[in-house]
Amino acid sequence: IEPFYGRNLRAFGYDMYSEPVRRLAMDRAVDTGRMALSGKVRLQQETGTDEQAGFLIYKALFRQDQAHDTPAQRREQLLGWVYAPFRMSDFMRGLLGEQAQDLQIDIYDGAATSPQALMYGEDLEGGQEVPATYESMQRLSLMGHGWTLRIRANPSLLHRIESRLPATLALGLATLSLILG
């Protein structure tokens, strides 16, 4: 575990294989020989302050001098795993950057859109509802695991779009008139 200080010391010595969600991803990494994404977990590094949902990515390591073409061979030749833990809100903040304020993204573990499956999401500012035309539900499969994404435009984005619409429309119509003239 690197860096070997701070929160990471909490995870040192933890038996990941003893927990069902982690074990499922670890087994999938061995069986497929590819990277595997876990379901929603509470990371061992969490301290109870600013706690976030987490997920892990595992890659199984095999002996290089032996065949590991089939799941059975991979299980026999397994040396261990390398993995990377991710705190969901930190991950999304890094991914979205400044655009995070324009969209409301809810990410659910698996197909269920229940509060228990919610990994990432925030309340819309001011509790305003967004018209359904500005909402999309998508299923995403990554490294053998599925997430459900609900993406909505935030009211701030809708306000910017609507405030520019008359000017954009007028400019477009004037340009069209000039071209036709």
mmCIF file of C-alpha atoms in Angstrom:
data_model
loop_
_atom_site.group_PDB
_atom_site.id
_atom_site.type_symbol
_atom_site.label_atom_id
_atom_site.label_comp_id
_atom_site.label_asym_id
_atom_site.label_seq_id
_atom_site.Cartn_x
_atom_site.Cartn_y
_atom_site.Cartn_z
ATOM 1 C CA ILE A 1 0.000 0.000 0.000
ATOM 2 C CA GLU A 2 1.485 3.288 -1.089
ATOM 3 C CA PRO A 3 1.936 5.804 0.288
ATOM 4 C CA PHE A 4 2.385 3.860 3.511
ATOM 5 C CA TYR A 5 1.101 6.470 5.961
ATOM 6 C CA GLY A 6 -2.109 8.254 6.971
ATOM 7 C CA ARG A 7 -5.401 6.657 5.928
ATOM 8 C CA ASN A 8 -3.632 3.874 4.056
ATOM 9 C CA LEU A 9 -2.367 2.375 7.308
ATOM 10 C CA ARG A 10 -5.998 1.493 8.119
ATOM 11 C CA ALA A 11 -6.078 -0.879 5.113
ATOM 12 C CA PHE A 12 -2.785 -2.630 5.834
ATOM 13 C CA GLY A 13 -3.427 -6.289 6.645
ATOM 14 C CA TYR A 14 -7.107 -6.245 5.654
ATOM 15 C CA ASP A 15 -8.209 -9.541 4.045
ATOM 16 C CA MET A 16 -10.084 -8.317 0.965
ATOM 17 C CA TYR A 17 -10.972 -11.855 -0.065
ATOM 18 C CA SER A 18 -13.099 -12.213 3.078
ATOM 19 C CA GLU A 19 -15.616 -9.606 1.876
ATOM 20 C CA PRO A 20 -18.167 -10.808 -0.770
ATOM 21 C CA VAL A 21 -18.208 -7.728 -3.057
ATOM 22 C CA ARG A 22 -14.424 -7.550 -3.238
ATOM 23 C CA ARG A 23 -14.116 -11.335 -3.577
ATOM 24 C CA LEU A 24 -16.484 -11.366 -6.566
ATOM 25 C CA ALA A 25 -14.334 -8.807 -8.408
ATOM 26 C CA MET A 26 -11.108 -10.611 -7.466
ATOM 27 C CA ASP A 27 -12.482 -13.917 -8.755
ATOM 28 C CA ARG A 28 -13.652 -12.227 -11.975
ATOM 29 C CA ALA A 29 -10.137 -10.817 -12.488
ATOM 30 C CA VAL A 30 -8.707 -14.341 -12.209
ATOM 31 C CA ASP A 31 -11.376 -16.045 -14.319
ATOM 32 C CA THR A 32 -11.184 -13.532 -17.183
ATOM 33 C CA GLY A 33 -7.509 -12.601 -16.943
ATOM 34 C CA ARG A 34 -8.583 -8.962 -17.264
ATOM 35 C CA MET A 35 -9.075 -6.031 -14.931
ATOM 36 C CA ALA A 36 -12.252 -6.232 -12.853
ATOM 37 C CA LEU A 37 -14.314 -3.478 -11.267
ATOM 38 C CA SER A 38 -15.868 -4.140 -7.863
ATOM 39 C CA GLY A 39 -19.310 -3.133 -6.738
ATOM 40 C CA LYS A 40 -19.929 -0.431 -4.154
ATOM 41 C CA VAL A 41 -17.770 -0.849 -1.041
ATOM 42 C CA ARG A 42 -16.783 1.046 2.063
ATOM 43 C CA LEU A 43 -13.051 1.502 1.705
ATOM 44 C CA GLN A 44 -10.906 0.533 4.670
ATOM 45 C CA GLN A 45 -9.192 3.911 4.417
ATOM 46 C CA GLU A 46 -12.415 5.705 5.427
ATOM 47 C CA THR A 47 -12.230 7.355 8.848
ATOM 48 C CA GLY A 48 -15.882 8.293 9.389
ATOM 49 C CA THR A 49 -15.236 11.913 8.364
ATOM 50 C CA ASP A 50 -16.239 12.975 4.842
ATOM 51 C CA GLU A 51 -16.998 9.355 4.064
ATOM 52 C CA GLN A 52 -17.651 8.408 0.434
ATOM 53 C CA ALA A 53 -18.755 5.305 -1.427
ATOM 54 C CA GLY A 54 -15.850 3.503 -2.996
ATOM 55 C CA PHE A 55 -14.945 0.965 -5.632
ATOM 56 C CA LEU A 56 -11.836 -1.013 -6.510
ATOM 57 C CA ILE A 57 -10.190 -2.182 -9.704
ATOM 58 C CA TYR A 58 -8.318 -5.498 -9.525
ATOM 59 C CA LYS A 59 -5.789 -7.101 -11.857
ATOM 60 C CA ALA A 60 -4.724 -10.681 -11.191
ATOM 61 C CA LEU A 61 -1.043 -11.573 -11.490
ATOM 62 C CA PHE A 62 0.023 -14.990 -12.793
ATOM 63 C CA ARG A 63 3.265 -16.973 -13.002
ATOM 64 C CA GLN A 64 4.850 -16.067 -16.304
ATOM 65 C CA ASP A 65 6.604 -19.399 -16.908
ATOM 66 C CA GLN A 66 3.329 -21.395 -16.948
ATOM 67 C CA ALA A 67 0.287 -21.405 -19.238
ATOM 68 C CA HIS A 68 -2.654 -19.361 -18.015
ATOM 69 C CA ASP A 69 -5.001 -19.479 -20.986
ATOM 70 C CA THR A 70 -8.058 -20.972 -19.261
ATOM 71 C CA PRO A 71 -9.775 -20.057 -15.983
ATOM 72 C CA ALA A 72 -8.554 -23.317 -14.403
ATOM 73 C CA GLN A 73 -4.947 -22.630 -15.448
ATOM 74 C CA ARG A 74 -5.210 -19.058 -14.202
ATOM 75 C CA ARG A 75 -6.429 -20.263 -10.795
ATOM 76 C CA GLU A 76 -3.474 -22.666 -10.566
ATOM 77 C CA GLN A 77 -0.954 -20.004 -11.623
ATOM 78 C CA LEU A 78 -2.327 -17.132 -9.535
ATOM 79 C CA LEU A 79 0.311 -15.184 -7.627
ATOM 80 C CA GLY A 80 -1.938 -12.426 -6.289
ATOM 81 C CA TRP A 81 -3.598 -9.177 -7.268
ATOM 82 C CA VAL A 82 -2.748 -5.551 -7.716
ATOM 83 C CA TYR A 83 -5.567 -3.129 -7.097
ATOM 84 C CA ALA A 84 -6.479 0.525 -6.982
ATOM 85 C CA PRO A 85 -9.086 1.940 -4.574
ATOM 86 C CA PHE A 86 -11.220 4.928 -5.584
ATOM 87 C CA ARG A 87 -13.358 7.267 -3.474
ATOM 88 C CA MET A 88 -16.325 8.009 -5.752
ATOM 89 C CA SER A 89 -16.827 11.736 -5.081
ATOM 90 C CA ASP A 90 -13.101 12.447 -5.367
ATOM 91 C CA PHE A 91 -12.994 10.396 -8.582
ATOM 92 C CA MET A 92 -15.920 12.282 -10.135
ATOM 93 C CA ARG A 93 -14.568 15.684 -9.059
ATOM 94 C CA GLY A 94 -11.314 14.878 -10.835
ATOM 95 C CA LEU A 95 -13.147 13.577 -13.881
ATOM 96 C CA LEU A 96 -15.645 16.420 -14.315
ATOM 97 C CA GLY A 97 -13.636 19.408 -13.102
ATOM 98 C CA GLU A 98 -15.368 22.743 -13.704
ATOM 99 C CA GLN A 99 -18.218 21.146 -15.670
ATOM 100 C CA ALA A 100 -19.487 19.432 -12.514
ATOM 101 C CA GLN A 101 -21.778 22.394 -11.789
ATOM 102 C CA ASP A 102 -23.657 22.031 -15.097
ATOM 103 C CA LEU A 103 -24.841 18.455 -14.712
ATOM 104 C CA GLN A 104 -26.429 16.439 -11.958
ATOM 105 C CA ILE A 105 -25.049 12.911 -12.235
ATOM 106 C CA ASP A 106 -26.282 10.082 -10.052
ATOM 107 C CA ILE A 107 -24.348 6.821 -10.272
ATOM 108 C CA TYR A 108 -25.885 3.620 -8.953
ATOM 109 C CA ASP A 109 -24.149 0.303 -8.418
ATOM 110 C CA GLY A 110 -25.813 -2.231 -10.720
ATOM 111 C CA ALA A 111 -29.253 -1.855 -12.306
ATOM 112 C CA ALA A 112 -31.178 -0.773 -9.197
ATOM 113 C CA THR A 113 -31.740 2.959 -8.639
ATOM 114 C CA SER A 114 -32.340 2.637 -4.909
ATOM 115 C CA PRO A 115 -30.759 4.820 -2.201
ATOM 116 C CA GLN A 116 -28.686 1.811 -1.065
ATOM 117 C CA ALA A 117 -27.164 1.458 -4.538
ATOM 118 C CA LEU A 118 -26.355 5.191 -4.892
ATOM 119 C CA MET A 119 -22.600 5.677 -5.187
ATOM 120 C CA TYR A 120 -22.524 9.299 -6.287
ATOM 121 C CA GLY A 121 -25.069 12.104 -6.500
ATOM 122 C CA GLU A 122 -26.187 15.341 -4.953
ATOM 123 C CA ASP A 123 -29.481 17.201 -4.553
ATOM 124 C CA LEU A 124 -30.295 19.669 -7.267
ATOM 125 C CA GLU A 125 -29.574 23.233 -6.235
ATOM 126 C CA GLY A 126 -32.632 24.769 -4.666
ATOM 127 C CA GLY A 127 -34.570 21.509 -5.085
ATOM 128 C CA GLN A 128 -35.796 22.598 -8.529
ATOM 129 C CA GLU A 129 -37.018 19.876 -10.821
ATOM 130 C CA VAL A 130 -35.569 19.591 -14.311
ATOM 131 C CA PRO A 131 -37.872 18.756 -17.254
ATOM 132 C CA ALA A 132 -37.602 15.106 -18.297
ATOM 133 C CA THR A 133 -36.398 16.176 -21.754
ATOM 134 C CA TYR A 134 -33.136 17.146 -20.075
ATOM 135 C CA GLU A 135 -32.652 13.803 -18.336
ATOM 136 C CA SER A 136 -31.059 10.568 -19.473
ATOM 137 C CA MET A 137 -30.726 7.120 -17.884
ATOM 138 C CA GLN A 138 -27.848 4.999 -19.152
ATOM 139 C CA ARG A 139 -26.481 1.587 -18.231
ATOM 140 C CA LEU A 140 -22.706 1.365 -18.301
ATOM 141 C CA SER A 141 -20.682 -1.842 -18.190
ATOM 142 C CA LEU A 142 -17.038 -1.471 -17.185
ATOM 143 C CA MET A 143 -14.576 -4.270 -16.544
ATOM 144 C CA GLY A 144 -17.319 -6.838 -15.993
ATOM 145 C CA HIS A 145 -19.477 -4.732 -13.666
ATOM 146 C CA GLY A 146 -22.474 -2.500 -14.351
ATOM 147 C CA TRP A 147 -23.454 0.964 -13.198
ATOM 148 C CA THR A 148 -26.617 2.938 -13.890
ATOM 149 C CA LEU A 149 -26.160 6.637 -14.641
ATOM 150 C CA ARG A 150 -28.889 9.238 -14.322
ATOM 151 C CA ILE A 151 -27.767 12.504 -15.911
ATOM 152 C CA ARG A 152 -29.749 15.740 -15.654
ATOM 153 C CA ALA A 153 -29.067 19.348 -16.550
ATOM 154 C CA ASN A 154 -28.757 21.565 -13.486
ATOM 155 C CA PRO A 155 -31.008 24.650 -13.369
ATOM 156 C CA SER A 156 -27.895 26.856 -13.716
ATOM 157 C CA LEU A 157 -27.114 25.259 -17.105
ATOM 158 C CA LEU A 158 -30.730 25.560 -18.232
ATOM 159 C CA HIS A 159 -30.771 29.234 -17.228
ATOM 160 C CA ARG A 160 -27.616 29.953 -19.261
ATOM 161 C CA ILE A 161 -29.038 28.127 -22.288
ATOM 162 C CA GLU A 162 -32.449 29.799 -22.046
ATOM 163 C CA SER A 163 -30.956 33.289 -21.535
ATOM 164 C CA ARG A 164 -28.842 32.895 -24.707
ATOM 165 C CA LEU A 165 -31.606 31.338 -26.773
ATOM 166 C CA PRO A 166 -33.304 34.562 -28.018
ATOM 167 C CA ALA A 167 -29.994 36.135 -29.079
ATOM 168 C CA THR A 168 -28.778 32.919 -30.716
ATOM 169 C CA LEU A 169 -32.087 32.483 -32.507
ATOM 170 C CA ALA A 170 -32.085 36.100 -33.751
ATOM 171 C CA LEU A 171 -28.484 35.809 -34.978
ATOM 172 C CA GLY A 172 -29.252 32.520 -36.722
ATOM 173 C CA LEU A 173 -32.334 33.913 -38.452
ATOM 174 C CA ALA A 174 -30.474 37.079 -39.524
ATOM 175 C CA THR A 175 -27.650 34.968 -40.956
ATOM 176 C CA LEU A 176 -30.130 32.766 -42.788
ATOM 177 C CA SER A 177 -31.868 35.856 -44.220
ATOM 178 C CA LEU A 178 -28.537 37.238 -45.472
ATOM 179 C CA ILE A 179 -27.613 33.930 -47.082
ATOM 180 C CA LEU A 180 -31.016 33.606 -48.763
ATOM 181 C CA GLY A 181 -30.938 37.292 -49.845
#
